[in-house]
Short mmCIF file of C-alpha atoms in Angstrom, two decimals:
data_model
loop_
_atom_site.label_atom_id
_atom_site.label_comp_id
_atom_site.label_asym_id
_atom_site.label_seq_id
_atom_site.Cartn_x
_atom_site.Cartn_y
_atom_site.Cartn_z
CA MET A 1 -17.13 27.74 7.91
CA THR A 2 -16.38 31.42 8.44
CA LEU A 3 -15.76 32.19 11.95
CA SER A 4 -15.02 35.50 13.64
CA ILE A 5 -14.55 35.70 17.53
CA ASP A 6 -15.94 38.70 19.12
CA LEU A 7 -15.51 39.71 22.57
CA SER A 8 -16.78 42.81 24.73
CA ASP A 9 -14.95 44.73 26.64
CA GLU A 10 -16.27 43.13 29.71
CA GLU A 11 -15.39 39.72 28.45
CA LEU A 12 -11.90 40.78 27.57
CA GLU A 13 -11.26 42.04 30.86
CA LYS A 14 -12.42 39.01 32.42
CA ILE A 15 -10.07 36.84 30.27
CA LEU A 16 -7.12 39.33 30.75
CA LEU A 17 -7.08 39.75 34.65
CA GLY A 18 -9.08 36.99 36.02
CA ASP A 19 -7.89 33.18 37.18
CA ARG A 20 -10.04 31.62 34.66
CA GLY A 21 -8.23 33.81 31.69
CA LYS A 22 -7.56 31.00 29.38
CA ASP A 23 -10.88 28.58 30.04
CA LEU A 24 -12.88 31.80 29.42
CA LEU A 25 -11.05 32.19 26.22
CA MET A 26 -11.54 28.94 25.36
CA GLU A 27 -15.33 28.63 26.22
CA LYS A 28 -15.89 31.89 24.01
CA VAL A 29 -14.07 30.27 20.91
CA PHE A 30 -15.63 26.90 21.12
CA ASN A 31 -19.13 28.25 21.91
CA GLN A 32 -18.72 30.53 18.86
CA ILE A 33 -17.82 27.80 16.73
CA LEU A 34 -20.52 25.49 17.99
CA GLN A 35 -22.90 28.19 16.51
CA ALA A 36 -21.08 29.02 13.53
CA GLU A 37 -21.68 25.01 12.54
CA MET A 38 -25.00 24.81 13.34
CA THR A 39 -25.44 28.38 11.24
CA ASP A 40 -23.72 26.15 8.39
CA HIS A 41 -25.74 23.03 9.21
CA LEU A 42 -28.97 25.21 8.54
CA GLY A 43 -27.88 27.08 5.95
CA ALA A 44 -28.85 30.58 7.81
CA ASP A 45 -28.07 32.59 11.01
CA ARG A 46 -30.11 33.37 13.49
CA TYR A 47 -33.32 35.30 12.45
CA GLU A 48 -32.01 35.21 8.74
CA ARG A 49 -34.25 34.96 5.77
CA SER A 50 -32.60 32.55 3.33
CA GLU A 51 -33.56 30.46 0.41
CA ASP A 52 -31.02 28.07 1.41
CA ARG A 53 -32.21 27.35 4.97
CA THR A 54 -32.93 23.74 6.04
CA GLY A 55 -34.25 24.14 9.34
CA TYR A 56 -34.92 26.14 12.77
CA ARG A 57 -32.79 26.50 15.72
CA ASN A 58 -34.14 24.79 19.06
CA GLY A 59 -32.46 26.50 22.10
CA SER A 60 -29.25 24.77 23.47
CA TYR A 61 -28.00 22.37 26.12
CA GLU A 62 -24.85 22.41 28.45
CA ARG A 63 -21.89 20.30 28.04
CA GLU A 64 -19.00 19.75 30.06
CA LEU A 65 -15.62 19.38 27.89
CA THR A 66 -12.33 18.65 29.63
CA THR A 67 -9.34 19.99 28.07
CA ARG A 68 -5.77 20.67 28.85
CA VAL A 69 -6.45 24.23 29.92
CA GLY A 70 -9.21 23.03 32.21
CA GLN A 71 -12.94 21.91 32.20
CA LEU A 72 -14.81 24.31 29.96
CA THR A 73 -18.86 24.65 29.99
CA LEU A 74 -20.17 24.79 26.37
CA GLU A 75 -23.74 25.52 25.04
CA VAL A 76 -24.55 23.18 22.58
CA PRO A 77 -26.90 24.26 19.68
CA ARG A 78 -30.00 22.14 19.01
CA CYS A 79 -32.18 22.01 15.93
CA LYS A 80 -35.72 21.48 15.65
CA ASP A 81 -35.28 17.91 13.66
CA GLY A 82 -32.54 16.83 15.91
CA SER A 83 -30.11 16.41 12.73
CA PHE A 84 -27.27 18.52 14.31
CA SER A 85 -24.18 16.89 15.32
CA THR A 86 -21.19 18.92 16.04
CA LYS A 87 -17.53 17.86 15.06
CA LEU A 88 -16.01 19.85 17.82
CA PHE A 89 -15.90 16.95 20.43
CA GLU A 90 -14.13 14.41 17.97
CA ARG A 91 -10.48 15.15 18.90
CA TYR A 92 -11.49 15.25 22.81
CA GLN A 93 -14.54 12.76 23.55
CA ARG A 94 -13.81 9.45 22.00
CA SER A 95 -13.90 7.78 25.39
CA GLU A 96 -16.97 10.09 26.47
CA LYS A 97 -18.88 8.94 23.69
CA ALA A 98 -18.03 5.25 24.09
CA LEU A 99 -19.37 5.49 27.81
CA VAL A 100 -22.29 7.11 26.50
CA LEU A 101 -22.98 4.82 23.86
CA ALA A 102 -22.63 1.86 26.31
CA LEU A 103 -25.11 3.09 28.28
CA MET A 104 -27.26 3.87 25.20
CA GLU A 105 -27.44 0.20 24.65
CA MET A 106 -28.42 -0.65 28.13
CA VAL A 107 -31.47 1.22 27.39
CA VAL A 108 -32.16 0.15 23.92
CA GLN A 109 -31.80 -3.30 25.35
CA GLY A 110 -34.39 -2.90 28.28
CA VAL A 111 -31.84 -3.88 31.12
CA SER A 112 -31.07 -0.01 32.28
CA THR A 113 -33.25 1.80 34.93
CA ARG A 114 -35.04 5.35 34.44
CA ARG A 115 -32.05 6.83 36.04
CA VAL A 116 -29.58 5.58 33.07
CA LYS A 117 -32.11 6.83 30.42
CA LYS A 118 -32.28 10.13 31.78
CA ILE A 119 -28.34 10.16 32.07
CA THR A 120 -28.10 9.50 28.15
CA THR A 121 -30.76 11.92 27.11
CA GLU A 122 -28.94 14.65 29.03
CA LEU A 123 -25.60 13.83 27.72
CA CYS A 124 -27.02 13.31 24.33
CA GLY A 125 -29.28 16.46 24.14
CA ARG A 126 -32.41 14.48 23.15
CA GLU A 127 -34.15 11.00 22.95
CA PHE A 128 -32.71 8.64 20.87
CA SER A 129 -33.53 5.50 19.24
CA LYS A 130 -32.11 1.97 17.94
CA SER A 131 -31.05 3.72 14.45
CA THR A 132 -29.39 6.43 16.33
CA VAL A 133 -26.92 3.79 18.50
CA SER A 134 -26.20 2.09 15.33
CA ARG A 135 -25.31 5.09 13.52
CA LEU A 136 -23.07 6.42 16.69
CA THR A 137 -21.63 2.90 17.08
CA LYS A 138 -20.35 2.30 13.42
CA ARG A 139 -18.38 5.78 13.23
CA LEU A 140 -16.73 5.23 16.72
CA ASP A 141 -15.75 1.48 16.01
CA GLU A 142 -14.06 2.83 12.96
CA GLN A 143 -11.89 5.01 15.09
CA VAL A 144 -11.18 2.19 17.68
CA LYS A 145 -10.57 -0.62 15.03
CA ALA A 146 -8.13 1.68 13.40
CA TRP A 147 -6.32 2.15 16.44
CA ALA A 148 -6.47 -1.47 17.58
CA GLU A 149 -5.51 -2.75 14.47
CA ARG A 150 -2.59 -0.01 13.48
CA PRO A 151 0.67 -1.83 11.99
CA LEU A 152 3.29 -1.63 14.90
CA GLU A 153 6.39 -0.11 13.64
CA GLY A 154 9.87 -0.63 14.69
CA GLU A 155 11.02 -2.93 17.55
CA TYR A 156 9.94 -3.31 20.98
CA PRO A 157 12.37 -4.73 23.40
CA PHE A 158 10.08 -5.21 26.33
CA LEU A 159 6.74 -6.36 26.48
CA VAL A 160 4.64 -6.22 29.55
CA LEU A 161 1.15 -8.53 29.25
CA ASP A 162 -1.76 -8.51 32.10
CA ALA A 163 -5.61 -9.00 32.03
CA MET A 164 -8.51 -7.20 33.87
CA HIS A 165 -12.02 -8.75 34.26
CA VAL A 166 -15.29 -7.25 33.59
CA LYS A 167 -18.83 -8.33 33.90
CA VAL A 168 -20.46 -8.59 30.16
CA ARG A 169 -24.38 -10.13 29.79
CA ARG A 170 -23.85 -12.71 27.26
CA GLN A 171 -25.36 -16.22 26.80
CA GLY A 172 -28.15 -15.14 28.91
CA GLY A 173 -26.34 -14.01 31.88
CA VAL A 174 -24.05 -11.68 33.25
CA ARG A 175 -20.56 -13.60 33.24
CA SER A 176 -17.28 -12.51 33.98
CA THR A 177 -15.00 -11.53 30.70
CA ALA A 178 -11.44 -11.01 30.44
CA VAL A 179 -9.76 -8.27 28.78
CA LEU A 180 -6.01 -9.08 27.65
CA LEU A 181 -3.73 -5.94 27.34
CA ALA A 182 -0.20 -5.48 26.03
CA VAL A 183 1.81 -2.77 26.61
CA GLY A 184 5.33 -2.22 24.70
CA ILE A 185 8.09 -0.28 25.10
CA ASN A 186 9.87 0.76 21.76
CA GLU A 187 13.23 1.37 20.78
CA LYS A 188 13.29 4.81 21.77
CA GLY A 189 12.12 4.24 25.00
CA ARG A 190 8.38 5.59 24.97
CA ARG A 191 5.85 2.98 26.31
CA GLU A 192 3.04 2.06 23.83
CA ILE A 193 -0.34 0.26 24.54
CA LEU A 194 -0.42 -2.49 21.72
CA GLY A 195 -3.65 -3.59 21.79
CA LEU A 196 -6.44 -5.41 23.73
CA ARG A 197 -8.43 -8.44 23.28
CA VAL A 198 -12.20 -9.50 24.74
CA ALA A 199 -12.22 -12.98 25.54
CA PRO A 200 -14.66 -15.17 27.31
CA GLY A 201 -11.75 -16.25 29.51
CA GLU A 202 -8.13 -15.72 30.22
CA THR A 203 -7.20 -18.71 28.51
CA GLU A 204 -3.92 -20.29 26.95
CA GLU A 205 -5.86 -20.26 23.59
CA ALA A 206 -7.21 -16.53 24.21
CA TRP A 207 -3.42 -15.23 24.85
CA LYS A 208 -1.82 -17.23 21.86
CA SER A 209 -4.29 -16.06 19.60
CA PHE A 210 -3.76 -12.02 20.90
CA LEU A 211 0.00 -12.94 20.82
CA LYS A 212 -0.08 -14.02 17.15
CA GLN A 213 -2.55 -10.88 16.01
CA LEU A 214 0.28 -8.55 17.28
CA SER A 215 2.77 -10.49 15.69
CA GLU A 216 0.80 -9.99 12.61
CA ARG A 217 0.42 -6.33 12.92
CA GLY A 218 4.42 -6.05 13.16
CA LEU A 219 5.37 -6.72 17.00
CA THR A 220 9.10 -7.76 16.58
CA GLY A 221 12.72 -7.25 18.70
CA VAL A 222 11.14 -8.40 22.02
CA GLU A 223 13.79 -9.22 24.34
CA HIS A 224 12.17 -9.19 27.60
CA VAL A 225 8.64 -9.93 28.66
CA THR A 226 6.83 -9.33 31.98
CA SER A 227 3.60 -11.05 32.98
CA ASP A 228 1.79 -13.02 36.01
CA ARG A 229 2.55 -16.69 36.66
CA ASP A 230 -0.62 -17.86 34.95
CA ARG A 231 0.37 -21.16 33.27
CA GLY A 232 -1.78 -20.73 30.03
CA LEU A 233 -0.13 -17.27 29.46
CA LYS A 234 3.43 -18.67 30.15
CA GLU A 235 2.60 -21.29 27.28
CA ALA A 236 1.26 -18.82 25.17
CA ILE A 237 4.72 -16.44 25.47
CA HIS A 238 6.78 -19.37 25.10
CA GLN A 239 5.20 -20.80 22.01
CA GLN A 240 4.67 -17.29 19.87
CA LEU A 241 7.60 -15.43 21.49
CA PRO A 242 10.06 -18.18 21.87
CA SER A 243 13.88 -17.36 23.31
CA VAL A 244 12.46 -14.16 25.01
CA ILE A 245 13.48 -13.85 28.51
CA TRP A 246 10.51 -14.12 30.52
CA THR A 247 10.17 -12.81 34.14
CA PRO A 248 6.70 -13.71 36.25
CA CYS A 249 6.00 -10.51 37.93
CA HIS A 250 7.47 -9.88 41.55
CA ALA A 251 4.55 -8.35 43.19
CA HIS A 252 2.32 -11.38 42.27
CA LEU A 253 4.96 -13.67 43.36
CA ARG A 254 5.73 -11.92 46.94
CA ARG A 255 1.85 -12.02 47.23
CA ASN A 256 1.68 -15.71 46.46
CA VAL A 257 4.35 -16.63 48.52
CA LEU A 258 3.08 -14.46 51.63
CA ASP A 259 0.01 -16.08 51.53
CA ASP A 260 1.64 -19.45 52.37
CA THR A 261 3.77 -18.07 55.06
CA PRO A 262 2.40 -17.81 58.75
CA GLU A 263 1.57 -14.45 59.70
CA LYS A 264 4.13 -14.48 62.44
CA TRP A 265 6.85 -14.89 60.05
CA ARG A 266 5.46 -12.69 57.09
CA ASP A 267 8.28 -9.91 57.78
CA PRO A 268 11.34 -12.01 57.93
CA MET A 269 10.05 -13.84 54.50
CA LYS A 270 9.63 -10.02 53.26
CA ASN A 271 13.33 -9.57 54.01
CA LEU A 272 13.80 -13.13 52.58
CA MET A 273 12.60 -12.11 49.13
CA ASP A 274 14.34 -8.64 48.98
CA GLU A 275 17.82 -10.28 49.42
CA VAL A 276 16.92 -12.94 46.75
CA LEU A 277 15.17 -11.08 44.23
CA GLN A 278 17.35 -8.07 44.31
CA ALA A 279 20.51 -9.65 43.91
CA SER A 280 23.03 -8.16 41.94
CA SER A 281 23.12 -11.30 39.23
CA GLN A 282 21.32 -14.74 38.88
CA PRO A 283 24.06 -16.73 40.14
CA GLU A 284 24.29 -14.49 43.24
CA ALA A 285 20.41 -14.60 43.87
CA TRP A 286 20.85 -18.69 44.00
CA GLN A 287 23.54 -18.42 45.96
CA ILE A 288 21.80 -16.38 48.74
CA PHE A 289 18.71 -18.85 48.45
CA GLU A 290 20.83 -21.96 48.86
CA GLU A 291 22.68 -20.50 51.94
CA ILE A 292 19.01 -19.77 53.51
CA LEU A 293 17.93 -22.97 53.02
CA GLU A 294 21.14 -24.69 54.13
CA GLY A 295 21.40 -22.51 57.17
CA GLU A 296 24.40 -20.83 56.38
CA ARG A 297 22.63 -17.40 56.31
CA ARG A 298 20.76 -16.03 59.13
CA GLN A 299 18.80 -13.63 60.45
CA MET A 300 18.36 -12.93 64.08
CA VAL A 301 15.30 -11.30 65.47
CA THR A 302 14.11 -10.48 69.27
CA VAL A 303 11.04 -12.34 70.14
CA THR A 304 8.85 -12.38 73.02
CA GLY A 305 7.56 -15.66 74.97
CA GLU A 306 4.10 -15.81 76.22
CA GLU A 307 5.70 -15.10 80.10
CA GLY A 308 7.55 -11.96 78.74
CA GLN A 309 10.80 -13.05 78.34
CA THR A 310 12.98 -12.26 75.35
CA GLU A 311 15.34 -14.36 73.21
CA GLU A 312 17.30 -14.14 70.03
CA ILE A 313 16.03 -16.41 67.56
CA ASP A 314 17.10 -17.15 64.03
CA ALA A 315 14.00 -16.16 61.62
CA TYR A 316 15.42 -18.23 58.71
CA ARG A 317 15.32 -21.25 60.45
CA LYS A 318 11.85 -20.80 61.93
CA LEU A 319 10.91 -19.86 57.82
CA ARG A 320 12.54 -23.48 56.84
CA GLU A 321 10.49 -25.13 59.81
CA GLU A 322 6.84 -23.23 59.43
CA ALA A 323 7.20 -21.98 56.07
CA ALA A 324 8.38 -25.25 53.92
CA PRO A 325 5.49 -24.66 51.14
CA ALA A 326 6.22 -20.77 50.90
CA LEU A 327 10.06 -21.68 50.28
CA ALA A 328 9.16 -24.20 47.58
CA THR A 329 7.00 -21.87 45.46
CA LEU A 330 9.92 -19.54 45.82
CA LYS A 331 12.09 -22.10 44.85
CA ASP A 332 10.01 -23.38 42.04
CA THR A 333 9.90 -19.74 40.44
CA LEU A 334 13.04 -18.40 41.25
CA GLU A 335 15.01 -19.12 37.96
CA ASP A 336 12.35 -16.93 36.12
CA ALA A 337 11.84 -14.74 38.84
CA THR A 338 15.38 -13.83 38.64
CA ALA A 339 15.69 -13.70 34.82
CA VAL A 340 15.38 -10.08 34.93
CA LEU A 341 18.81 -9.78 36.90
CA SER A 342 20.31 -10.36 33.23
CA LEU A 343 19.60 -7.09 32.09
CA PRO A 344 21.15 -3.63 32.95
CA GLY A 345 20.33 -2.82 36.36
CA LYS A 346 18.79 0.50 35.34
CA TYR A 347 16.05 -1.43 33.63
CA ARG A 348 15.33 -3.97 36.57
CA ARG A 349 13.05 -2.04 38.68
CA ARG A 350 10.40 -1.16 36.01
CA LEU A 351 10.51 -4.75 34.34
CA ARG A 352 10.25 -6.95 37.44
CA THR A 353 6.52 -6.16 37.74
CA THR A 354 3.51 -5.65 35.75
CA ASN A 355 2.84 -2.54 37.84
CA MET A 356 2.50 -0.35 34.66
CA ILE A 357 -0.54 -2.41 33.74
CA GLU A 358 -1.99 -2.44 37.01
CA ARG A 359 -1.98 1.30 37.27
CA LEU A 360 -3.71 1.54 33.76
CA ILE A 361 -6.04 -0.68 34.64
CA GLU A 362 -6.80 1.56 37.18
CA GLU A 363 -7.57 4.30 34.86
CA VAL A 364 -9.74 2.27 33.13
CA ARG A 365 -11.68 1.18 36.14
CA ARG A 366 -12.80 4.86 36.63
CA ARG A 367 -14.82 4.57 33.37
CA GLU A 368 -15.79 1.08 33.68
CA LYS A 369 -17.35 1.48 37.00
CA VAL A 370 -19.89 3.85 35.68
CA ILE A 371 -21.44 0.94 33.59
CA ARG A 372 -20.75 -1.94 36.33
CA ILE A 373 -22.71 -4.42 33.84
CA PHE A 374 -21.58 -4.21 29.99
CA PRO A 375 -24.45 -5.03 27.75
CA ASN A 376 -22.26 -6.89 25.32
CA MET A 377 -18.93 -8.28 23.97
CA ASP A 378 -18.93 -5.14 21.64
CA SER A 379 -19.75 -2.42 23.94
CA THR A 380 -17.15 -3.70 26.24
CA TRP A 381 -14.32 -3.79 23.41
CA ARG A 382 -15.81 -0.28 22.31
CA LEU A 383 -15.51 1.87 25.45
CA LEU A 384 -12.02 -0.10 26.70
CA GLY A 385 -11.02 0.55 23.48
CA ALA A 386 -11.83 3.80 23.06
CA VAL A 387 -9.91 4.85 26.71
CA LEU A 388 -6.64 2.65 25.90
CA ALA A 389 -6.54 4.76 22.55
CA GLU A 390 -6.63 8.02 24.37
CA LYS A 391 -4.32 7.06 26.97
CA HIS A 392 -1.91 5.56 24.25
CA GLU A 393 -1.99 9.05 22.76
CA GLU A 394 -0.98 10.53 25.94
CA TRP A 395 1.81 8.10 26.45
CA SER A 396 3.33 8.75 22.54
CA THR A 397 3.53 12.38 22.91
CA GLY A 398 4.67 12.58 26.78
CA ARG A 399 8.41 12.15 27.97
CA LYS A 400 10.40 8.82 27.36
CA TYR A 401 9.79 6.14 29.93
CA LEU A 402 13.39 4.24 29.83
CA ASP A 403 16.60 5.54 28.21
CA MET A 404 17.79 2.98 25.69
CA ALA A 405 21.17 3.89 25.23
CA GLU A 406 22.53 1.14 27.69
CA PHE A 407 20.32 -1.41 26.46
CA ARG A 408 21.60 -1.01 22.87
CA LYS A 409 24.86 -1.72 24.32
CA TRP A 410 23.70 -4.60 26.24
CA LYS A 411 22.04 -6.31 23.24
CA LYS A 412 24.94 -5.81 21.00
CA GLN A 413 27.12 -7.59 23.56
CA ALA A 414 24.51 -10.35 24.15
CA ASN A 415 24.42 -11.14 20.35
CA ARG A 416 28.26 -11.15 20.35
CA PRO A 417 29.16 -14.81 19.22
CA GLU A 418 30.39 -16.65 22.37
CA SER A 419 34.15 -17.36 20.47
CA GLU A 420 34.61 -13.66 19.81
CA PRO A 421 36.36 -11.96 23.11
CA ASP A 422 34.71 -8.56 23.94
CA GLY A 423 36.11 -7.80 27.64
CA SER A 424 33.01 -7.67 28.90
CA THR A 425 31.36 -8.77 32.01
CA GLU A 426 27.83 -8.28 31.46
CA ARG A 427 25.54 -11.49 31.39
CA GLN A 428 24.11 -13.39 28.25
CA PRO A 429 20.39 -13.42 28.19
CA VAL A 430 18.91 -16.41 29.97
CA MET A 431 16.40 -17.82 27.60
CA ALA A 432 13.05 -18.73 28.57
CA THR A 433 12.37 -22.93 28.68
#
């Protein structure tokens, strides 16, 4: 394809002097690329008489394209037999194509509305058939599969696991379906979305299978895992990733403890958890917690009685009396919850919760909510995989998430034989049991 970009004096002035200079230039370039692609496809330019011509133009339709310089409005040409397909969108619109395909599948399966059909027709530029859906899904599936099954190279010291749930039509009805997600931080301190797995439920077997698949792809060097407190997930981690440090998400733990706490005493409970979970070490956390349980540590607060009189009371004593189940939940989880304190201090804040994946899920939801109910499991995997693959590419080219220099020192000392003096006060890693 030979391309020559033509700009009139008026267009050049708008580009150089206008606020949308870059946008207009990109629109001009892209629109001329589209026309050049159509010329190559048909074997002839506009109005050109040629023995090599294979078809004829049939107008164009507008298409929005989001790029790093802004939102572009493109004029995508059509040909009469509908055989033209531009390669221009390949780099930018993998997730959009997955979204369109999900909507198209809804139409083909007869579960959509006229509005959905109208949307897909506008997005695709023409009517479509089952064969069109099959052809497009095959091409996109290959791209998503290549990303989802890529070899994992190097080590991933930190791993964060979580799941989201979506609605899928399967087994004769609309059913909640789990999408298991894994994010790793590699030895260079960059985040990577390691993969996803669509499963009927968030079960121990599903997590085992997912973690096994990650290991087969090359997941190694894991020192610390953060996840929620789901028992099946915890067992899967212990079996597939033995001897790692495991921390249950502090945000989830706090919500669970507060749910068991009378509303009147939730603020003192928050203060209690701050003291314990943000201690400088695991022994200190246990010491603080035991002092609270034994009444050696107090938190005095002023309360107002029914008749308006005020008095000073020990809020921790009230928690022992009225929030015993909540304190029991915290005590049962404290050993694992404070395991993150064995890591150097600079890593604890980001590794004590699954917030990293929670924010990722929020971004995925922006696309998922357009569908509401996925037509099948394959469509779920395709759309979410495409969105995650694009986010992964953004992360891999962005700035580092963590500086790993201090971690490398910690790991070297943690792996030193106990009989070998090192003069260090760093704690040895707490192994998950």
